[in-house]
PDB file of C-alpha atoms in Angstrom:
ATOM      1  CA  UNK V   1       9.681 113.449 135.259  1.00  0.00           C
ATOM      2  CA  UNK V   2       7.401 115.060 132.389  1.00  0.00           C
ATOM      3  CA  UNK V   3       9.121 117.343 129.764  1.00  0.00           C
ATOM      4  CA  UNK V   4       6.837 120.063 131.247  1.00  0.00           C
ATOM      5  CA  UNK V   5       8.599 119.792 134.562  1.00  0.00           C
ATOM      6  CA  UNK V   6      11.584 119.705 133.175  1.00  0.00           C
ATOM      7  CA  UNK V   7      11.322 122.766 131.330  1.00  0.00           C
ATOM      8  CA  UNK V   8       9.760 124.526 134.321  1.00  0.00           C
ATOM      9  CA  UNK V   9      13.203 123.381 136.604  1.00  0.00           C
ATOM     10  CA  UNK V  10      15.499 124.898 133.739  1.00  0.00           C
ATOM     11  CA  UNK V  11      13.706 128.010 133.684  1.00  0.00           C
ATOM     12  CA  UNK V  12      13.778 128.331 137.726  1.00  0.00           C
ATOM     13  CA  UNK V  13      17.399 127.442 137.460  1.00  0.00           C
ATOM     14  CA  UNK V  14      18.123 130.297 134.998  1.00  0.00           C
ATOM     15  CA  UNK V  15      16.378 132.898 136.575  1.00  0.00           C
ATOM     16  CA  UNK V  16      18.331 132.017 139.739  1.00  0.00           C
ATOM     17  CA  UNK V  17      21.699 132.315 137.909  1.00  0.00           C
ATOM     18  CA  UNK V  18      20.379 135.597 136.467  1.00  0.00           C
ATOM     19  CA  UNK V  19      19.431 136.852 140.064  1.00  0.00           C
ATOM     20  CA  UNK V  20      22.865 136.032 141.409  1.00  0.00           C
ATOM     21  CA  UNK V  21      24.815 137.764 138.359  1.00  0.00           C
ATOM     22  CA  UNK V  22      22.686 140.818 138.967  1.00  0.00           C
ATOM     23  CA  UNK V  23      23.226 140.883 142.690  1.00  0.00           C
ATOM     24  CA  UNK V  24      26.899 140.870 142.279  1.00  0.00           C
ATOM     25  CA  UNK V  25      27.067 143.143 139.196  1.00  0.00           C
ATOM     26  CA  UNK V  26      25.188 145.906 141.016  1.00  0.00           C
ATOM     27  CA  UNK V  27      27.442 146.581 143.673  1.00  0.00           C
ATOM     28  CA  UNK V  28      30.721 146.186 141.537  1.00  0.00           C
ATOM     29  CA  UNK V  29      29.143 149.228 139.233  1.00  0.00           C
ATOM     30  CA  UNK V  30      29.242 151.294 142.469  1.00  0.00           C
ATOM     31  CA  UNK V  31      32.745 150.883 143.003  1.00  0.00           C
ATOM     32  CA  UNK V  32      34.848 153.829 141.240  1.00  0.00           C
ATOM     33  CA  UNK V  33      37.721 152.929 139.017  1.00  0.00           C
ATOM     34  CA  UNK V  34      41.250 153.425 140.771  1.00  0.00           C
ATOM     35  CA  UNK V  35      42.894 156.616 139.045  1.00  0.00           C
ATOM     36  CA  UNK V  36      46.478 157.319 138.968  1.00  0.00           C
ATOM     37  CA  UNK V  37      47.140 160.445 140.828  1.00  0.00           C
ATOM     38  CA  UNK V  38      49.876 162.996 139.499  1.00  0.00           C
ATOM     39  CA  UNK V  39      53.207 163.043 141.505  1.00  0.00           C
ATOM     40  CA  UNK V  40      53.435 166.410 143.346  1.00  0.00           C
ATOM     41  CA  UNK V  41      56.251 168.430 141.803  1.00  0.00           C
ATOM     42  CA  UNK V  42      59.791 168.292 143.171  1.00  0.00           C
ATOM     43  CA  UNK V  43      61.040 171.234 144.752  1.00  0.00           C
ATOM     44  CA  UNK V  44      63.621 173.342 142.864  1.00  0.00           C
ATOM     45  CA  UNK V  45      67.063 172.805 144.078  1.00  0.00           C
ATOM     46  CA  UNK V  46      68.596 175.761 145.581  1.00  0.00           C
ATOM     47  CA  UNK V  47      70.955 177.849 143.341  1.00  0.00           C
ATOM     48  CA  UNK V  48      73.654 180.674 143.784  1.00  0.00           C
ATOM     49  CA  UNK V  49      72.608 183.954 142.777  1.00  0.00           C
ATOM     50  CA  UNK V  50      74.587 187.377 142.998  1.00  0.00           C
ATOM     51  CA  UNK V  51      72.818 190.706 143.330  1.00  0.00           C
ATOM     52  CA  UNK V  52      74.786 193.948 142.573  1.00  0.00           C
ATOM     53  CA  UNK V  53      73.920 197.330 143.491  1.00  0.00           C
ATOM     54  CA  UNK V  54      74.975 200.892 142.558  1.00  0.00           C
ATOM     55  CA  UNK V  55      73.536 203.681 144.132  1.00  0.00           C
ATOM     56  CA  UNK V  56      74.168 207.708 145.079  1.00  0.00           C
ATOM     57  CA  UNK V  57      74.140 208.647 148.648  1.00  0.00           C
ATOM     58  CA  UNK V  58      73.489 212.526 148.728  1.00  0.00           C
ATOM     59  CA  UNK V  59      74.937 212.589 152.263  1.00  0.00           C
ATOM     60  CA  UNK V  60      75.409 215.723 154.654  1.00  0.00           C
ATOM     61  CA  UNK V  61      77.760 215.803 157.678  1.00  0.00           C
ATOM     62  CA  UNK V  62      77.036 217.151 161.285  1.00  0.00           C
ATOM     63  CA  UNK V  63      79.142 216.432 164.273  1.00  0.00           C
ATOM     64  CA  UNK V  64      82.378 217.290 165.958  1.00  0.00           C
ATOM     65  CA  UNK V  65      85.728 217.040 164.092  1.00  0.00           C
ATOM     66  CA  UNK V  66      89.069 217.567 166.133  1.00  0.00           C
ATOM     67  CA  UNK V  67      91.204 220.488 164.656  1.00  0.00           C
ATOM     68  CA  UNK V  68      94.849 221.456 165.669  1.00  0.00           C
ATOM     69  CA  UNK V  69      95.356 221.134 169.765  1.00  0.00           C
ATOM     70  CA  UNK V  70      94.896 222.925 172.146  1.00  0.00           C
ATOM     71  CA  UNK V  71      91.809 224.269 169.965  1.00  0.00           C
ATOM     72  CA  UNK V  72      88.643 222.524 170.880  1.00  0.00           C
ATOM     73  CA  UNK V  73      86.618 220.073 168.366  1.00  0.00           C
ATOM     74  CA  UNK V  74      84.610 222.030 165.668  1.00  0.00           C
ATOM     75  CA  UNK V  75      81.008 221.537 165.640  1.00  0.00           C
ATOM     76  CA  UNK V  76      80.471 221.369 161.558  1.00  0.00           C
ATOM     77  CA  UNK V  77      77.238 220.996 159.827  1.00  0.00           C
ATOM     78  CA  UNK V  78      77.160 220.616 156.001  1.00  0.00           C
ATOM     79  CA  UNK V  79      73.963 219.879 153.959  1.00  0.00           C
ATOM     80  CA  UNK V  80      74.234 217.094 151.362  1.00  0.00           C
ATOM     81  CA  UNK V  81      73.464 220.070 148.838  1.00  0.00           C
ATOM     82  CA  UNK V  82      76.828 221.335 149.706  1.00  0.00           C
ATOM     83  CA  UNK V  83      78.249 218.064 149.607  1.00  0.00           C
ATOM     84  CA  UNK V  84      76.914 217.353 145.903  1.00  0.00           C
ATOM     85  CA  UNK V  85      78.392 220.799 144.948  1.00  0.00           C
ATOM     86  CA  UNK V  86      81.822 219.875 146.099  1.00  0.00           C
ATOM     87  CA  UNK V  87      81.834 215.985 145.495  1.00  0.00           C
ATOM     88  CA  UNK V  88      85.277 215.251 143.922  1.00  0.00           C
ATOM     89  CA  UNK V  89      84.517 211.690 143.341  1.00  0.00           C
ATOM     90  CA  UNK V  90      83.590 208.182 144.697  1.00  0.00           C
ATOM     91  CA  UNK V  91      82.236 204.733 144.703  1.00  0.00           C
ATOM     92  CA  UNK V  92      78.951 203.658 146.269  1.00  0.00           C
ATOM     93  CA  UNK V  93      77.727 199.930 145.919  1.00  0.00           C
ATOM     94  CA  UNK V  94      76.704 196.747 147.433  1.00  0.00           C
ATOM     95  CA  UNK V  95      76.487 193.377 146.705  1.00  0.00           C
ATOM     96  CA  UNK V  96      74.875 189.967 147.852  1.00  0.00           C
ATOM     97  CA  UNK V  97      75.541 186.408 147.308  1.00  0.00           C
ATOM     98  CA  UNK V  98      72.815 184.039 148.338  1.00  0.00           C
ATOM     99  CA  UNK V  99      72.428 180.241 148.418  1.00  0.00           C
ATOM    100  CA  UNK V 100      69.393 178.870 149.833  1.00  0.00           C
ATOM    101  CA  UNK V 101      68.664 180.609 153.076  1.00  0.00           C
ATOM    102  CA  UNK V 102      72.622 181.557 153.564  1.00  0.00           C
ATOM    103  CA  UNK V 103      73.819 185.167 152.575  1.00  0.00           C
ATOM    104  CA  UNK V 104      77.016 187.135 151.999  1.00  0.00           C
ATOM    105  CA  UNK V 105      76.469 190.780 151.957  1.00  0.00           C
ATOM    106  CA  UNK V 106      79.039 193.543 151.220  1.00  0.00           C
ATOM    107  CA  UNK V 107      78.700 197.434 151.002  1.00  0.00           C
ATOM    108  CA  UNK V 108      81.085 200.017 150.001  1.00  0.00           C
ATOM    109  CA  UNK V 109      81.536 203.678 150.399  1.00  0.00           C
ATOM    110  CA  UNK V 110      84.795 205.760 149.058  1.00  0.00           C
ATOM    111  CA  UNK V 111      84.202 209.476 148.504  1.00  0.00           C
ATOM    112  CA  UNK V 112      86.008 212.695 148.646  1.00  0.00           C
ATOM    113  CA  UNK V 113      84.693 216.093 149.275  1.00  0.00           C
ATOM    114  CA  UNK V 114      86.034 219.682 149.345  1.00  0.00           C
ATOM    115  CA  UNK V 115      83.592 222.098 150.262  1.00  0.00           C
ATOM    116  CA  UNK V 116      85.051 225.594 148.934  1.00  0.00           C
ATOM    117  CA  UNK V 117      83.340 227.466 151.591  1.00  0.00           C
ATOM    118  CA  UNK V 118      84.620 228.444 155.246  1.00  0.00           C
ATOM    119  CA  UNK V 119      82.279 227.457 158.051  1.00  0.00           C
ATOM    120  CA  UNK V 120      82.059 229.428 161.370  1.00  0.00           C
ATOM    121  CA  UNK V 121      81.088 226.737 164.001  1.00  0.00           C
ATOM    122  CA  UNK V 122      79.309 228.462 166.901  1.00  0.00           C
ATOM    123  CA  UNK V 123      81.622 229.298 169.934  1.00  0.00           C
ATOM    124  CA  UNK V 124      84.758 228.726 167.720  1.00  0.00           C
ATOM    125  CA  UNK V 125      87.356 231.037 167.620  1.00  0.00           C
ATOM    126  CA  UNK V 126      88.123 230.811 163.933  1.00  0.00           C
ATOM    127  CA  UNK V 127      86.759 229.797 160.323  1.00  0.00           C
ATOM    128  CA  UNK V 128      87.209 226.212 159.146  1.00  0.00           C
ATOM    129  CA  UNK V 129      87.553 224.674 155.973  1.00  0.00           C
ATOM    130  CA  UNK V 130      87.281 220.858 155.667  1.00  0.00           C
ATOM    131  CA  UNK V 131      88.378 218.401 153.024  1.00  0.00           C
ATOM    132  CA  UNK V 132      87.313 214.736 154.117  1.00  0.00           C
ATOM    133  CA  UNK V 133      88.169 211.760 152.096  1.00  0.00           C
ATOM    134  CA  UNK V 134      86.769 208.288 153.710  1.00  0.00           C
ATOM    135  CA  UNK V 135      86.320 204.627 152.723  1.00  0.00           C
ATOM    136  CA  UNK V 136      83.917 202.371 154.817  1.00  0.00           C
ATOM    137  CA  UNK V 137      83.274 198.807 153.774  1.00  0.00           C
ATOM    138  CA  UNK V 138      81.158 196.293 155.167  1.00  0.00           C
ATOM    139  CA  UNK V 139      81.040 192.393 155.052  1.00  0.00           C
ATOM    140  CA  UNK V 140      78.474 190.428 157.052  1.00  0.00           C
ATOM    141  CA  UNK V 141      77.388 186.686 156.871  1.00  0.00           C
ATOM    142  CA  UNK V 142      73.703 186.311 157.152  1.00  0.00           C
ATOM    143  CA  UNK V 143      70.922 183.642 157.351  1.00  0.00           C
ATOM    144  CA  UNK V 144      67.229 184.126 156.281  1.00  0.00           C
ATOM    145  CA  UNK V 145      65.000 183.586 159.155  1.00  0.00           C
ATOM    146  CA  UNK V 146      61.642 184.118 157.321  1.00  0.00           C
ATOM    147  CA  UNK V 147      61.227 183.081 153.623  1.00  0.00           C
ATOM    148  CA  UNK V 148      57.688 183.909 152.865  1.00  0.00           C
ATOM    149  CA  UNK V 149      56.192 185.111 149.276  1.00  0.00           C
ATOM    150  CA  UNK V 150      54.847 188.205 151.237  1.00  0.00           C
ATOM    151  CA  UNK V 151      57.652 189.072 153.414  1.00  0.00           C
ATOM    152  CA  UNK V 152      61.322 187.971 154.478  1.00  0.00           C
ATOM    153  CA  UNK V 153      63.348 188.637 157.583  1.00  0.00           C
ATOM    154  CA  UNK V 154      67.459 188.063 157.517  1.00  0.00           C
ATOM    155  CA  UNK V 155      69.935 188.435 160.376  1.00  0.00           C
ATOM    156  CA  UNK V 156      73.334 189.591 160.005  1.00  0.00           C
ATOM    157  CA  UNK V 157      76.837 189.531 161.640  1.00  0.00           C
ATOM    158  CA  UNK V 158      80.056 190.940 160.405  1.00  0.00           C
ATOM    159  CA  UNK V 159      82.678 193.559 160.440  1.00  0.00           C
ATOM    160  CA  UNK V 160      83.022 197.174 159.196  1.00  0.00           C
ATOM    161  CA  UNK V 161      86.267 198.913 158.332  1.00  0.00           C
ATOM    162  CA  UNK V 162      86.792 202.673 158.282  1.00  0.00           C
ATOM    163  CA  UNK V 163      89.589 204.575 156.822  1.00  0.00           C
ATOM    164  CA  UNK V 164      89.246 208.394 157.280  1.00  0.00           C
ATOM    165  CA  UNK V 165      91.529 211.332 156.042  1.00  0.00           C
ATOM    166  CA  UNK V 166      90.460 214.608 157.304  1.00  0.00           C
ATOM    167  CA  UNK V 167      92.123 217.894 156.223  1.00  0.00           C
ATOM    168  CA  UNK V 168      91.203 221.054 158.408  1.00  0.00           C
ATOM    169  CA  UNK V 169      92.366 224.503 157.558  1.00  0.00           C
ATOM    170  CA  UNK V 170      91.877 226.764 160.652  1.00  0.00           C
ATOM    171  CA  UNK V 171      91.400 230.411 159.463  1.00  0.00           C
ATOM    172  CA  UNK V 172      93.386 232.457 162.210  1.00  0.00           C
ATOM    173  CA  UNK V 173      93.932 235.826 160.428  1.00  0.00           C
ATOM    174  CA  UNK V 174      96.370 236.727 159.109  1.00  0.00           C
ATOM    175  CA  UNK V 175      97.721 232.988 159.425  1.00  0.00           C
ATOM    176  CA  UNK V 176      96.297 229.417 158.296  1.00  0.00           C
ATOM    177  CA  UNK V 177      96.885 226.688 160.297  1.00  0.00           C
ATOM    178  CA  UNK V 178      96.366 223.305 158.590  1.00  0.00           C
ATOM    179  CA  UNK V 179      96.189 219.780 160.090  1.00  0.00           C
ATOM    180  CA  UNK V 180      95.672 216.538 158.197  1.00  0.00           C
ATOM    181  CA  UNK V 181      95.156 213.370 160.046  1.00  0.00           C
ATOM    182  CA  UNK V 182      94.048 209.920 159.267  1.00  0.00           C
ATOM    183  CA  UNK V 183      92.628 207.013 161.219  1.00  0.00           C
ATOM    184  CA  UNK V 184      91.800 203.030 160.283  1.00  0.00           C
ATOM    185  CA  UNK V 185      89.564 201.020 162.575  1.00  0.00           C
ATOM    186  CA  UNK V 186      87.234 198.109 162.623  1.00  0.00           C
ATOM    187  CA  UNK V 187      84.053 197.414 164.245  1.00  0.00           C
ATOM    188  CA  UNK V 188      82.226 194.436 164.892  1.00  0.00           C
ATOM    189  CA  UNK V 189      78.367 194.694 163.585  1.00  0.00           C
ATOM    190  CA  UNK V 190      75.159 192.765 163.671  1.00  0.00           C
ATOM    191  CA  UNK V 191      71.913 193.801 161.810  1.00  0.00           C
ATOM    192  CA  UNK V 192      68.589 192.801 160.547  1.00  0.00           C
ATOM    193  CA  UNK V 193      66.738 193.369 157.101  1.00  0.00           C
ATOM    194  CA  UNK V 194      63.096 193.270 156.379  1.00  0.00           C
ATOM    195  CA  UNK V 195      61.472 193.047 153.210  1.00  0.00           C
ATOM    196  CA  UNK V 196      57.837 193.582 152.156  1.00  0.00           C
ATOM    197  CA  UNK V 197      56.192 192.469 148.863  1.00  0.00           C
ATOM    198  CA  UNK V 198      53.636 195.247 148.539  1.00  0.00           C
ATOM    199  CA  UNK V 199      52.632 194.254 144.976  1.00  0.00           C
ATOM    200  CA  UNK V 200      54.011 192.001 142.249  1.00  0.00           C
ATOM    201  CA  UNK V 201      56.621 194.629 141.319  1.00  0.00           C
ATOM    202  CA  UNK V 202      56.467 197.167 144.234  1.00  0.00           C
ATOM    203  CA  UNK V 203      58.231 196.591 147.798  1.00  0.00           C
ATOM    204  CA  UNK V 204      59.432 198.183 150.719  1.00  0.00           C
ATOM    205  CA  UNK V 205      62.615 197.554 152.658  1.00  0.00           C
ATOM    206  CA  UNK V 206      64.733 198.326 155.571  1.00  0.00           C
ATOM    207  CA  UNK V 207      68.034 197.515 156.864  1.00  0.00           C
ATOM    208  CA  UNK V 208      70.153 198.352 159.964  1.00  0.00           C
ATOM    209  CA  UNK V 209      73.217 197.536 161.558  1.00  0.00           C
ATOM    210  CA  UNK V 210      74.922 198.513 164.891  1.00  0.00           C
ATOM    211  CA  UNK V 211      78.397 198.188 166.235  1.00  0.00           C
ATOM    212  CA  UNK V 212      81.464 198.933 168.182  1.00  0.00           C
ATOM    213  CA  UNK V 213      85.104 198.103 168.594  1.00  0.00           C
ATOM    214  CA  UNK V 214      87.342 200.575 167.075  1.00  0.00           C
ATOM    215  CA  UNK V 215      84.623 203.240 167.553  1.00  0.00           C
ATOM    216  CA  UNK V 216      82.884 203.848 170.759  1.00  0.00           C
ATOM    217  CA  UNK V 217      79.723 202.962 168.739  1.00  0.00           C
ATOM    218  CA  UNK V 218      78.251 203.186 165.256  1.00  0.00           C
ATOM    219  CA  UNK V 219      74.952 202.545 163.804  1.00  0.00           C
ATOM    220  CA  UNK V 220      73.427 202.430 160.369  1.00  0.00           C
ATOM    221  CA  UNK V 221      69.676 202.448 158.966  1.00  0.00           C
ATOM    222  CA  UNK V 222      68.394 202.683 155.730  1.00  0.00           C
ATOM    223  CA  UNK V 223      64.645 202.493 154.600  1.00  0.00           C
ATOM    224  CA  UNK V 224      62.912 202.967 151.227  1.00  0.00           C
ATOM    225  CA  UNK V 225      60.987 201.682 148.183  1.00  0.00           C
ATOM    226  CA  UNK V 226      62.019 199.434 145.383  1.00  0.00           C
ATOM    227  CA  UNK V 227      60.614 198.518 141.876  1.00  0.00           C
ATOM    228  CA  UNK V 228      61.327 195.472 140.221  1.00  0.00           C
ATOM    229  CA  UNK V 229      61.320 195.758 136.488  1.00  0.00           C
ATOM    230  CA  UNK V 230      61.744 191.867 135.702  1.00  0.00           C
ATOM    231  CA  UNK V 231      63.647 189.120 137.134  1.00  0.00           C
ATOM    232  CA  UNK V 232      66.952 190.799 136.792  1.00  0.00           C
ATOM    233  CA  UNK V 233      66.595 194.582 137.029  1.00  0.00           C
ATOM    234  CA  UNK V 234      65.315 196.827 139.876  1.00  0.00           C
ATOM    235  CA  UNK V 235      65.396 200.306 141.129  1.00  0.00           C
ATOM    236  CA  UNK V 236      65.371 201.761 144.551  1.00  0.00           C
ATOM    237  CA  UNK V 237      65.061 204.842 146.582  1.00  0.00           C
ATOM    238  CA  UNK V 238      65.159 206.043 150.268  1.00  0.00           C
ATOM    239  CA  UNK V 239      66.966 207.554 152.966  1.00  0.00           C
ATOM    240  CA  UNK V 240      69.859 206.372 154.899  1.00  0.00           C
ATOM    241  CA  UNK V 241      71.647 207.677 158.141  1.00  0.00           C
ATOM    242  CA  UNK V 242      75.023 206.630 159.567  1.00  0.00           C
ATOM    243  CA  UNK V 243      76.330 207.577 162.964  1.00  0.00           C
ATOM    244  CA  UNK V 244      79.887 206.766 164.018  1.00  0.00           C
ATOM    245  CA  UNK V 245      81.739 208.090 167.380  1.00  0.00           C
ATOM    246  CA  UNK V 246      85.597 207.416 167.175  1.00  0.00           C
ATOM    247  CA  UNK V 247      88.304 208.782 169.307  1.00  0.00           C
ATOM    248  CA  UNK V 248      92.074 208.252 169.183  1.00  0.00           C
ATOM    249  CA  UNK V 249      94.192 210.771 170.947  1.00  0.00           C
ATOM    250  CA  UNK V 250      93.522 213.937 169.181  1.00  0.00           C
ATOM    251  CA  UNK V 251      91.522 212.416 166.305  1.00  0.00           C
ATOM    252  CA  UNK V 252      87.824 212.766 166.849  1.00  0.00           C
ATOM    253  CA  UNK V 253      85.413 211.863 164.189  1.00  0.00           C
ATOM    254  CA  UNK V 254      82.133 211.963 166.012  1.00  0.00           C
ATOM    255  CA  UNK V 255      79.708 212.449 163.059  1.00  0.00           C
ATOM    256  CA  UNK V 256      76.165 212.107 161.685  1.00  0.00           C
ATOM    257  CA  UNK V 257      75.736 211.302 157.994  1.00  0.00           C
ATOM    258  CA  UNK V 258      72.481 211.225 156.520  1.00  0.00           C
ATOM    259  CA  UNK V 259      70.551 211.859 153.097  1.00  0.00           C
ATOM    260  CA  UNK V 260      68.458 210.489 150.290  1.00  0.00           C
ATOM    261  CA  UNK V 261      69.588 207.409 148.383  1.00  0.00           C
ATOM    262  CA  UNK V 262      68.747 206.629 144.918  1.00  0.00           C
ATOM    263  CA  UNK V 263      70.084 203.437 143.015  1.00  0.00           C
ATOM    264  CA  UNK V 264      69.569 200.371 140.795  1.00  0.00           C
ATOM    265  CA  UNK V 265      70.368 196.429 141.357  1.00  0.00           C
ATOM    266  CA  UNK V 266      70.724 193.638 139.083  1.00  0.00           C
ATOM    267  CA  UNK V 267      70.532 189.995 139.954  1.00  0.00           C
ATOM    268  CA  UNK V 268      72.555 187.442 138.107  1.00  0.00           C
TER     269      UNK V 268
END
């Protein structure tokens, strides 16, 4: 083999190797390099929270209250403006323990009113002055059925206890007859609550309960708007109505309480 021929063979071999290297390098360049994707964030562990609320319910009273037998039950209507003027004191508040979707809800109303004026119910043979003291307490367990950033739905079941003390002074001129009677009873209740997040801070909410047991029936509904100042403090305003029909012997409390509500709440 001549030197010229040997050089030609070496050149051809070099070209073949270069072609092979180029053919394999090109596809390798098309393969993207593997990336380490970031791990998804772990869900936050549920924690126990407590929300406490204090509110004022400027409620009036409309209904039938039993007076001295054999006199008939008196039909009484006292507006919330009169109740506020003659409000002797009271406590109104609510609380809620929450863990994940599980809830414990409490509501307490304790009040004493003593209107100074005498009312004359239609068709009644005398004037009536009413002093009314009451304690109403609700305890209910709940579960969050829907938990969405835009809205939530909760269901409740529990009990509501009543302690009523009504003193009625019947003006039968020239005498005044006085009847003071008290009753305590407990109802089983079920309820639901809806909360709508209208903006980042503004929300609408409604909650209602129905029940029976010691009473013939009862219902309690609240609806209103709230404003959340920060993660802890909120204020709310709305309207609440509660109807209770309880009868036991000569004691009758068949009344509707309703009026505006204004309150604040704190979450811990």
